[in-house]
Tab-separated table of C-alpha atoms in Angstrom:
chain	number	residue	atom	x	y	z
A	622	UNK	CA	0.000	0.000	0.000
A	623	UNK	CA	1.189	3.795	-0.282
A	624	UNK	CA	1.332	5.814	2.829
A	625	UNK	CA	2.304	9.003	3.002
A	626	UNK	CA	3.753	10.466	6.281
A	627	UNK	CA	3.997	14.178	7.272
A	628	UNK	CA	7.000	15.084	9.744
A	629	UNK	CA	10.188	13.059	9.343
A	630	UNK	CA	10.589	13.607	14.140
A	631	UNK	CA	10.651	11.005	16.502
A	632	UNK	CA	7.198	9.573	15.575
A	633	UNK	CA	7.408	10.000	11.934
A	634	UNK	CA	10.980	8.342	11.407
A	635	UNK	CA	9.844	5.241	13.804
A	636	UNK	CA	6.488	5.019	11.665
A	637	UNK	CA	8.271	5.106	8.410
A	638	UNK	CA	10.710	2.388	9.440
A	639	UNK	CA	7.758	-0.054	10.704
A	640	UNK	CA	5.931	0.643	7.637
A	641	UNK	CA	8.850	-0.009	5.074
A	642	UNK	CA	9.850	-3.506	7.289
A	643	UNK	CA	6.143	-4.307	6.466
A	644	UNK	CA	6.478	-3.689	2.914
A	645	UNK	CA	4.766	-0.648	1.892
A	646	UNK	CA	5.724	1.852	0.144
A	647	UNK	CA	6.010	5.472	2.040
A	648	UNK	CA	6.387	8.975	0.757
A	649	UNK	CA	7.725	11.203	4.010
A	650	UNK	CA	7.226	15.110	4.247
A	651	UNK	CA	9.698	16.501	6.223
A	652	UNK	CA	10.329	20.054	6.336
A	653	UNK	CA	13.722	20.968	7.779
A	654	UNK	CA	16.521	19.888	5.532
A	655	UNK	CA	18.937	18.519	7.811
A	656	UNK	CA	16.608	15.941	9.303
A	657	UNK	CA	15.207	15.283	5.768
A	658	UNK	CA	18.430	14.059	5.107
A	659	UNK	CA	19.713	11.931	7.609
A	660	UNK	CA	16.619	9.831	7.335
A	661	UNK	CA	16.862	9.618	3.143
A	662	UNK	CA	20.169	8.024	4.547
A	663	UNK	CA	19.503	6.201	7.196
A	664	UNK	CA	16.149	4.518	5.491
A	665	UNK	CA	16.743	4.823	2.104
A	666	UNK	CA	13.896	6.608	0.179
A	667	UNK	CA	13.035	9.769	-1.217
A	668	UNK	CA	12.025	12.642	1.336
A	669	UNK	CA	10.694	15.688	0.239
A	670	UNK	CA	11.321	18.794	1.926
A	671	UNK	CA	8.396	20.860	2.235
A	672	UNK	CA	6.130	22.720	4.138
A	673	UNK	CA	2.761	19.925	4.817
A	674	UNK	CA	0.040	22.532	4.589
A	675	UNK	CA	1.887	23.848	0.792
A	676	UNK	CA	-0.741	22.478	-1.350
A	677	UNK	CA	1.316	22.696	-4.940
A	678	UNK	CA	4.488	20.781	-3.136
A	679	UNK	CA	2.224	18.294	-1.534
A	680	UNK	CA	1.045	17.941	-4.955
A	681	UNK	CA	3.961	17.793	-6.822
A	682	UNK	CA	5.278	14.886	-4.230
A	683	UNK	CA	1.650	13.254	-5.375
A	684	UNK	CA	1.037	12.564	-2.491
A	685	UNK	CA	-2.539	12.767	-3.451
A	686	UNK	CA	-1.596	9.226	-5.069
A	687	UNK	CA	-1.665	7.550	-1.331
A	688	UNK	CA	-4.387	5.630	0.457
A	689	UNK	CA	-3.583	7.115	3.838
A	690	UNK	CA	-2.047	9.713	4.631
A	691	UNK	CA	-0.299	10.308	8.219
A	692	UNK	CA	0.438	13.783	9.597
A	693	UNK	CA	2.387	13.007	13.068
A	694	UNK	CA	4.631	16.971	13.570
A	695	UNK	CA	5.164	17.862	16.883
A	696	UNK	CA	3.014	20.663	16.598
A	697	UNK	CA	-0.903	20.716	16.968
A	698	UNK	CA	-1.432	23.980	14.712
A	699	UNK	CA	0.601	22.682	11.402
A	700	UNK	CA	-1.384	18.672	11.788
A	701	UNK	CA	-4.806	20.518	11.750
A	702	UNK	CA	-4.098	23.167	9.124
A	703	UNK	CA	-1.997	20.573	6.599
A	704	UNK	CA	-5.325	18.172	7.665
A	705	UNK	CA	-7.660	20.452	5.919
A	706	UNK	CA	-5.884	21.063	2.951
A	707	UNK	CA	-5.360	17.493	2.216
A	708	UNK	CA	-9.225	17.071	3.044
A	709	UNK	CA	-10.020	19.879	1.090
A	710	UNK	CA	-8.099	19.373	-1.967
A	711	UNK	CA	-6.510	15.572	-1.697
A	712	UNK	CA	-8.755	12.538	-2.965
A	713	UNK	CA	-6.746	10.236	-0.002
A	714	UNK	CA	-9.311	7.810	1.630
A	715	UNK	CA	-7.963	7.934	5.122
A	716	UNK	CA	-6.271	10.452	6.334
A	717	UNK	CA	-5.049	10.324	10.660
A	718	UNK	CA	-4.035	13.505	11.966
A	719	UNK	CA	-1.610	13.263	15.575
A	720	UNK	CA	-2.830	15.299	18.163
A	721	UNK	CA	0.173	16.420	21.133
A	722	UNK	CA	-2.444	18.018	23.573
A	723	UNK	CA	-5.365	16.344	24.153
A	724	UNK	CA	-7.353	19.114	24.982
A	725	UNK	CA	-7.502	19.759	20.658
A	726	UNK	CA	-8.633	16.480	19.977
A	727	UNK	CA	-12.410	17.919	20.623
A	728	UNK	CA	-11.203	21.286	18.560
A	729	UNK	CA	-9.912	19.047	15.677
A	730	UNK	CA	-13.110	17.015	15.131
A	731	UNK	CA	-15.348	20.397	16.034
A	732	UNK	CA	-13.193	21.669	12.870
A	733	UNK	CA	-13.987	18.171	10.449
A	734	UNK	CA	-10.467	16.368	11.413
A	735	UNK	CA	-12.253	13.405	12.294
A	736	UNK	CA	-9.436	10.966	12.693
A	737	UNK	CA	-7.317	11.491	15.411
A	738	UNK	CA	-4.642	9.965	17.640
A	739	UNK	CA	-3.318	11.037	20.695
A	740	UNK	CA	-0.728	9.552	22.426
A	741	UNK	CA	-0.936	11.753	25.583
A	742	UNK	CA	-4.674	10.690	25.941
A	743	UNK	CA	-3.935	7.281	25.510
A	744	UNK	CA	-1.813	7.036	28.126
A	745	UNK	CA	-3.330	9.174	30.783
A	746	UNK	CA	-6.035	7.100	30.500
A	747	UNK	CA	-4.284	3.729	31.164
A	748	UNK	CA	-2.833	5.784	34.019
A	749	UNK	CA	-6.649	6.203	35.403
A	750	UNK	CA	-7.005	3.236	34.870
A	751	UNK	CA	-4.826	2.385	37.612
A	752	UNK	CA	-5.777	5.452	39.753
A	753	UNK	CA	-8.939	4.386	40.139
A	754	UNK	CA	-10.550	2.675	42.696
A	755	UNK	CA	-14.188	2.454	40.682
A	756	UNK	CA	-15.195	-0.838	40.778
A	757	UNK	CA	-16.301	-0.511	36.807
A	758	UNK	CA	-13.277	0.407	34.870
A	759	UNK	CA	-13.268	2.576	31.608
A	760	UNK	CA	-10.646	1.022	29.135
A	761	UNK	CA	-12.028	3.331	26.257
A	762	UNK	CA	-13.885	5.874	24.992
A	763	UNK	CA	-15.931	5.205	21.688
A	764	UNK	CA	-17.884	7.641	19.312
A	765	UNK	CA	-16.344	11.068	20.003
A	766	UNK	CA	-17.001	10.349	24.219
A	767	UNK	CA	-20.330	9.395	24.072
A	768	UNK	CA	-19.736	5.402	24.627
A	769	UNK	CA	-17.012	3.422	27.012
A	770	UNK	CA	-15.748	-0.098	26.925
A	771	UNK	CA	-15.373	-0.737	30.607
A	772	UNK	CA	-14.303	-3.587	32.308
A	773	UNK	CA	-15.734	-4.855	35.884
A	774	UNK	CA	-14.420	-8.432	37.801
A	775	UNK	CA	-17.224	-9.965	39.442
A	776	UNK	CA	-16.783	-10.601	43.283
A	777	UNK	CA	-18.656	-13.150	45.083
A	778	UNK	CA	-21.158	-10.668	46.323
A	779	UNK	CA	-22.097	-10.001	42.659
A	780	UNK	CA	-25.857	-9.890	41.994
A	781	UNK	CA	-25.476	-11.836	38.772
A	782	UNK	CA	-22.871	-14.342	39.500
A	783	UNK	CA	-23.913	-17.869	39.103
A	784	UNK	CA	-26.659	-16.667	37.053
A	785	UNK	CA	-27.189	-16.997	33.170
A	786	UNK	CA	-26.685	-13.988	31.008
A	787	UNK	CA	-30.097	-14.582	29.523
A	788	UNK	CA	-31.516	-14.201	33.036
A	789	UNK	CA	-29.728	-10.931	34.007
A	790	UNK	CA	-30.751	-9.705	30.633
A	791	UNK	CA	-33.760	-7.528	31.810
A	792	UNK	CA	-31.456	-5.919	34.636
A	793	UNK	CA	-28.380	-4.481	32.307
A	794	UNK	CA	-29.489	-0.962	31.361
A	795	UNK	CA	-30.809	-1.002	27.430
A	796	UNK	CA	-27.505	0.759	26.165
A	797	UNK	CA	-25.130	-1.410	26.746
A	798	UNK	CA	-23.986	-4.822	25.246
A	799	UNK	CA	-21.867	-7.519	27.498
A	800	UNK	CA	-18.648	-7.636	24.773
A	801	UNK	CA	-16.768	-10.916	26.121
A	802	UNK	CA	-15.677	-12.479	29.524
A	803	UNK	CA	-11.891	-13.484	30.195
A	804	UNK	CA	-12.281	-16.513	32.523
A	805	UNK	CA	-8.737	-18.156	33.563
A	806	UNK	CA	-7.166	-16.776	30.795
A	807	UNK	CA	-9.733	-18.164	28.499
A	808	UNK	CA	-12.092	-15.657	26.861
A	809	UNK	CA	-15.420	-16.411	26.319
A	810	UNK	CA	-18.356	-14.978	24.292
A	811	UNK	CA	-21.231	-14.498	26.379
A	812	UNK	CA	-24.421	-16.279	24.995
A	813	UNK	CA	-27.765	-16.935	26.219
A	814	UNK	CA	-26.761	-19.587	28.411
A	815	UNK	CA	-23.794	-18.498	29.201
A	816	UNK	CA	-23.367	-18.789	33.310
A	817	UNK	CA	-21.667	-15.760	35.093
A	818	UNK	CA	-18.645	-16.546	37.539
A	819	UNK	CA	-16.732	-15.027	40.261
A	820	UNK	CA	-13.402	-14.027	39.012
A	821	UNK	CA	-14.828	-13.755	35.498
A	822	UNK	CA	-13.412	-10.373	34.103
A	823	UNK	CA	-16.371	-8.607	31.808
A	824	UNK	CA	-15.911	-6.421	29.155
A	825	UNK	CA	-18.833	-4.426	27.740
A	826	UNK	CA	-19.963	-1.327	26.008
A	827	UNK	CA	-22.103	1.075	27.490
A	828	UNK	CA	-23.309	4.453	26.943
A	829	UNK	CA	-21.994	6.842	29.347
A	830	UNK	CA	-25.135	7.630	30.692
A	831	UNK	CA	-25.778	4.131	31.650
A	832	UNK	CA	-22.648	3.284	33.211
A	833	UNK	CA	-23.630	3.539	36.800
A	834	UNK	CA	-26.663	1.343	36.291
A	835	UNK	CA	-24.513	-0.869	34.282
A	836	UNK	CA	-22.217	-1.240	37.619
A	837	UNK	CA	-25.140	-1.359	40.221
A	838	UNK	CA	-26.518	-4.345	38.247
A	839	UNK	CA	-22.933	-6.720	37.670
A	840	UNK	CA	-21.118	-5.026	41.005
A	841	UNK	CA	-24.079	-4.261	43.178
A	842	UNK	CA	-23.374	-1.196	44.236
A	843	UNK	CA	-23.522	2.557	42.746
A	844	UNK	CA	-20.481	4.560	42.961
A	845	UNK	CA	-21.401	6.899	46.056
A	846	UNK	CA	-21.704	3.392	47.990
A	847	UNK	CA	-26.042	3.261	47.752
B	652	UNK	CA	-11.410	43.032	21.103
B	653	UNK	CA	-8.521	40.227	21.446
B	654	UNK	CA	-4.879	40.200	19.072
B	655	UNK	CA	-2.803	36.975	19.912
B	656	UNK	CA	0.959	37.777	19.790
B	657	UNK	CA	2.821	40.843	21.136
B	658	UNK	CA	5.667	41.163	18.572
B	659	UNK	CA	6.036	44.568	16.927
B	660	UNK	CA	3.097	44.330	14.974
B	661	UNK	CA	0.837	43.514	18.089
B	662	UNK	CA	1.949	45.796	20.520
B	663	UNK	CA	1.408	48.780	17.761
B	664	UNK	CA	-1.786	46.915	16.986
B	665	UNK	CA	-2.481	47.056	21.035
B	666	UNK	CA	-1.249	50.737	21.657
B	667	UNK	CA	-3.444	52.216	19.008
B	668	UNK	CA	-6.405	50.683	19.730
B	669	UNK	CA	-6.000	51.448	23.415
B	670	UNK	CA	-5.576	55.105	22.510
B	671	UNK	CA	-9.041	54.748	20.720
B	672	UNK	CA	-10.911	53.737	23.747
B	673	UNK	CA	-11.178	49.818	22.666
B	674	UNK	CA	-11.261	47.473	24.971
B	675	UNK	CA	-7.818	45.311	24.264
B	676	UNK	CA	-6.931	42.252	25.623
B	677	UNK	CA	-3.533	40.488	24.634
B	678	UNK	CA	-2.167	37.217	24.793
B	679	UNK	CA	1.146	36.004	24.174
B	680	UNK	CA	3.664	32.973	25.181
B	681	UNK	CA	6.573	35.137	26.068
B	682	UNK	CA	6.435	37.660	28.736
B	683	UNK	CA	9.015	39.802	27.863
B	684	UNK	CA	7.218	40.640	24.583
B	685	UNK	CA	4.658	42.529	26.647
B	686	UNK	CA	7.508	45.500	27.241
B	687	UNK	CA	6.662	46.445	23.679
B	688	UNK	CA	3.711	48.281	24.922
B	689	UNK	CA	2.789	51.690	25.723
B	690	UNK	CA	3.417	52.362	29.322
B	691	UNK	CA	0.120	54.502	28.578
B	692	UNK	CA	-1.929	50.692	27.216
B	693	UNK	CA	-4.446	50.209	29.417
B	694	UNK	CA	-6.126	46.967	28.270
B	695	UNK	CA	-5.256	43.210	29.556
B	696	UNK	CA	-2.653	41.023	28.912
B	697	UNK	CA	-2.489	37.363	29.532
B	698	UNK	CA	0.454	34.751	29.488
B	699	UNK	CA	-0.486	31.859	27.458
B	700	UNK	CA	-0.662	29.890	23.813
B	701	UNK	CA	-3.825	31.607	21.734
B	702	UNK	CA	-4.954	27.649	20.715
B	703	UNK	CA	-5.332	27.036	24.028
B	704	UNK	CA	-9.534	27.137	24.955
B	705	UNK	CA	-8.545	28.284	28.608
B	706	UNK	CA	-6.579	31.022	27.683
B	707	UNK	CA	-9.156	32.096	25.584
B	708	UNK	CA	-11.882	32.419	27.528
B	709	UNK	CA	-9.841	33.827	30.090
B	710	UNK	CA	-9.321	36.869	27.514
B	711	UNK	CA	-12.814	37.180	27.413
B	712	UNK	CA	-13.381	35.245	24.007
B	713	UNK	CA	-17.444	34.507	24.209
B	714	UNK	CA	-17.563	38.077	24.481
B	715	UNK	CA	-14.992	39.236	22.137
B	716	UNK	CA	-16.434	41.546	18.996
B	717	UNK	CA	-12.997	40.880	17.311
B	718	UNK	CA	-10.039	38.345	17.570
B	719	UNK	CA	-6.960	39.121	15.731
B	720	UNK	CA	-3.918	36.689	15.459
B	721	UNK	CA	-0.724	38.464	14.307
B	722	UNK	CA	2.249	35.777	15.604
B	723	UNK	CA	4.683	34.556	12.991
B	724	UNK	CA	3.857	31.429	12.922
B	725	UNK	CA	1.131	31.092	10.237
B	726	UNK	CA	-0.730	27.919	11.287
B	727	UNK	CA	-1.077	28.702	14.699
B	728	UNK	CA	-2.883	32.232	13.376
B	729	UNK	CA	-5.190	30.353	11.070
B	730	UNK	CA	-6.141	27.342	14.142
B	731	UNK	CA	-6.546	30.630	15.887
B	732	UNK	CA	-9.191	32.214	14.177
B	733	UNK	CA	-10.704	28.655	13.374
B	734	UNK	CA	-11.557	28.289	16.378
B	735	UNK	CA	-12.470	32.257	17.546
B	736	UNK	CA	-14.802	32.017	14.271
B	737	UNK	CA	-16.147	28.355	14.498
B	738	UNK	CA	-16.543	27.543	18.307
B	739	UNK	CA	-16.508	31.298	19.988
B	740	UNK	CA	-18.760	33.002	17.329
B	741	UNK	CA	-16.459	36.185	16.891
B	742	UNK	CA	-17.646	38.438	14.192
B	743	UNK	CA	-14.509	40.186	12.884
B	744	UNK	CA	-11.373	37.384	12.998
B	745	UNK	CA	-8.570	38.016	11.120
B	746	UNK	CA	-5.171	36.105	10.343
B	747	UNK	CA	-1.993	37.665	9.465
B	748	UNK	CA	0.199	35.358	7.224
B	749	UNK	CA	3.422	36.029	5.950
B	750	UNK	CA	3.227	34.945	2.942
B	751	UNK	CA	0.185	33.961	0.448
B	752	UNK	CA	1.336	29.983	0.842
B	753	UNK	CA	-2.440	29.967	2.616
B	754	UNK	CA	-4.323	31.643	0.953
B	755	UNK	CA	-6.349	28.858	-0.855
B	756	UNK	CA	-7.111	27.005	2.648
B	757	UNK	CA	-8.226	30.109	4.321
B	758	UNK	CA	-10.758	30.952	1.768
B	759	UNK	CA	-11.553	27.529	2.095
B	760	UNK	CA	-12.075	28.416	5.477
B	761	UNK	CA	-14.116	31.749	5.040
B	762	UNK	CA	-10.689	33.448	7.149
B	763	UNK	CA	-9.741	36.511	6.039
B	764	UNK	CA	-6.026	36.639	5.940
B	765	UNK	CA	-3.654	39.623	5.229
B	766	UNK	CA	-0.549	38.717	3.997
B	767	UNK	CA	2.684	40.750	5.153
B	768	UNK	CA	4.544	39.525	2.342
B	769	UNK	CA	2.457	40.240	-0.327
B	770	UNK	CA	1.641	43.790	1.092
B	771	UNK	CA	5.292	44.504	1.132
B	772	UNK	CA	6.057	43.679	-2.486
B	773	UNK	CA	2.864	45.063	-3.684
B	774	UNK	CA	3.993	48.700	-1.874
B	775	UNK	CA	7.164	48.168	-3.051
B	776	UNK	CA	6.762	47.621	-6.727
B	777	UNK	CA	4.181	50.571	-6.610
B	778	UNK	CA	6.822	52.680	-5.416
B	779	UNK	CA	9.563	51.442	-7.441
B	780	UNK	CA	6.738	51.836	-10.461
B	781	UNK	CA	6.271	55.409	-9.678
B	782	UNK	CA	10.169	55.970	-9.621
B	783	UNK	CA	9.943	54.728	-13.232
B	784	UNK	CA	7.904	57.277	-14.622
């Protein structure tokens, strides 16, 4: 596949190097000359020093021949700016935009980047994760924030352990869906009959509004200790 | 009314529009560039990075009738007024760029940018045309 890749720094040059050992074929922006060149070196291909929001250069690099197109800079302003153009005036299918403060991931998709990845985000959350003592964990958010995978272990004071998912069905809240259960190592996919364990670590997807209900019914207790 | 970046430009952007009674806040990322204005200025300033929501609604953005971005670095102006003209509402946003590299994108955009550069050359060569005559 072609992949273009905007910003030859630390995440750029890494990406370009996993991409080439799996074969495809990569066209890297970079716009400082220096760094341009020790990575033509050091990988071996063609990098084209330019500015990634010049339209003509981007252009004349065809980059507009990829099928995705990575912008990964360091800087928040020059991912969202060269984002649009390529939306704008690129045919690429898939375009994913970095984002270095997290707080501009909800200004990037206000503004039509819809694609976004950051790695601050990412790893705060697995951070609160940790920090928290809830007993229904969030792994993920899904949909722009407005669903959560969580995860909850089921203690032996559970209300639905040793009880059949098709018989807890009416308590779950109506917007969420029990995803899979990792039992010993084992995971499972929770059918009908389909007996709930202690130990047995749930994953599901639930709106955000019906998380707490989704804890009071597999924990048995709502966060504020009701 | 709100201008994001104290260099030379901003500060004389600033001072003036003190002197006319406006309401000025300014933000910038370096304090020191804040020395540029009047000792007479008597609007706001505010430490901080213009992309950053905070620091604009701490400058008053929701109320602001006008947000101009005059910092050299061009993307950072045009996120700038993206996001005073998209999210905030402001009525009057404008971008300076240095060059016309832009342009296309920010008409895209519906941002009215004003291009240093090709002010410069265009005063110039109208000068240099009148010289030839």
């Amino acid at each position: 596949m072609e992949v273009g890749v905007i910003g030859g720094g630390k995440v750029g040059y890494y990406l370009v190097k996993t991409l080439l050992e799996r074969g495809h074929k990569v066209i890297l922006i970079e716009k400082d000359p220096c760094r341009a060149d020790k990575i033509a070196e050091q990988l071996g291909i063609p990098v084209i020093i330019c500015d990634g929001s010049d339209l003509s250069a981007l252009v004349n690099a065809e980059i507009d021949q990829v099928q995705v197109l990575a912008i990964v800079t360091g800087k928040d302003e020059d991912n969202l700016i060269t984002a649009q153009v390529a939306q704008k005036h690129l045919q690429i299918p898939r375009i994913i935009v970095r984002v270095n403060n997290p707080k501009n991931e909800e200004i990037f998709h206000s503004l039509g980047v819809e694609v976004t990845v950051s790695s601050t985000g990412v790893i705060s959350n697995l951070i609160e994760v940790e920090a928290t003592n809830e007993e229904l964990k969030t792994l993920l958010t899904l949909h722009r924030g407005t669903m959560t995978l969580v995860e909850a272990t089921l203690k032996t004071n559970s209300p639905v352990v040793n009880k059949k998912v098709k018989d807890i069905a009416s308590r779950l809240p109506k917007g969420c869906v029990l995803v899979s259960i990792l039992r010993e190592d084992a995971v499972i996919f929770p059918r009908g009959d389909t007996t709930l364990q202690v130990g047995d670590e749930i994953i599901a997807v639930t709106t955000l509004r019906d998380e707490e209900l989704l804890e009071k019914a597999l924990i048995g207790t709502l966060r504020n200790g009701v | 009314m709100i201008i994001a970046g104290c260099g030379v430009i901003g500060a004389q952007l600033a001072n003036n529009l003190s002197k006319a009674k406006h309401n000025v806040v300014v933000i910038d990322q370096v304090t020191s560039a804040f020395e540029l204005l009047d000792p007479m200025f008597n609007g706001t300033t505010i430490w901080g990075n213009a992309i950053d929501v905070d620091i604009l609604e701490q400058a008053g953005i929701r109320e602001a009738d006008a947000f101009v971005t005059v910092t050299p670095n061009d993307n950072l102006n045009l996120l700038a007024t993206q996001i005073a003209k998209k999210m905030f509402k402001v009525s009057h946003v404008v971008a300076l760029n240095s060059g016309p590299l832009r342009k296309t994108i920010a008409e895209d955009l519906g941002i009215q940018i004003i291009s240093s550069v090709s002010l410069v050359t265009d005063c110039v060569l109208t000068s240099l045309g009148r010289r030839q005559e």
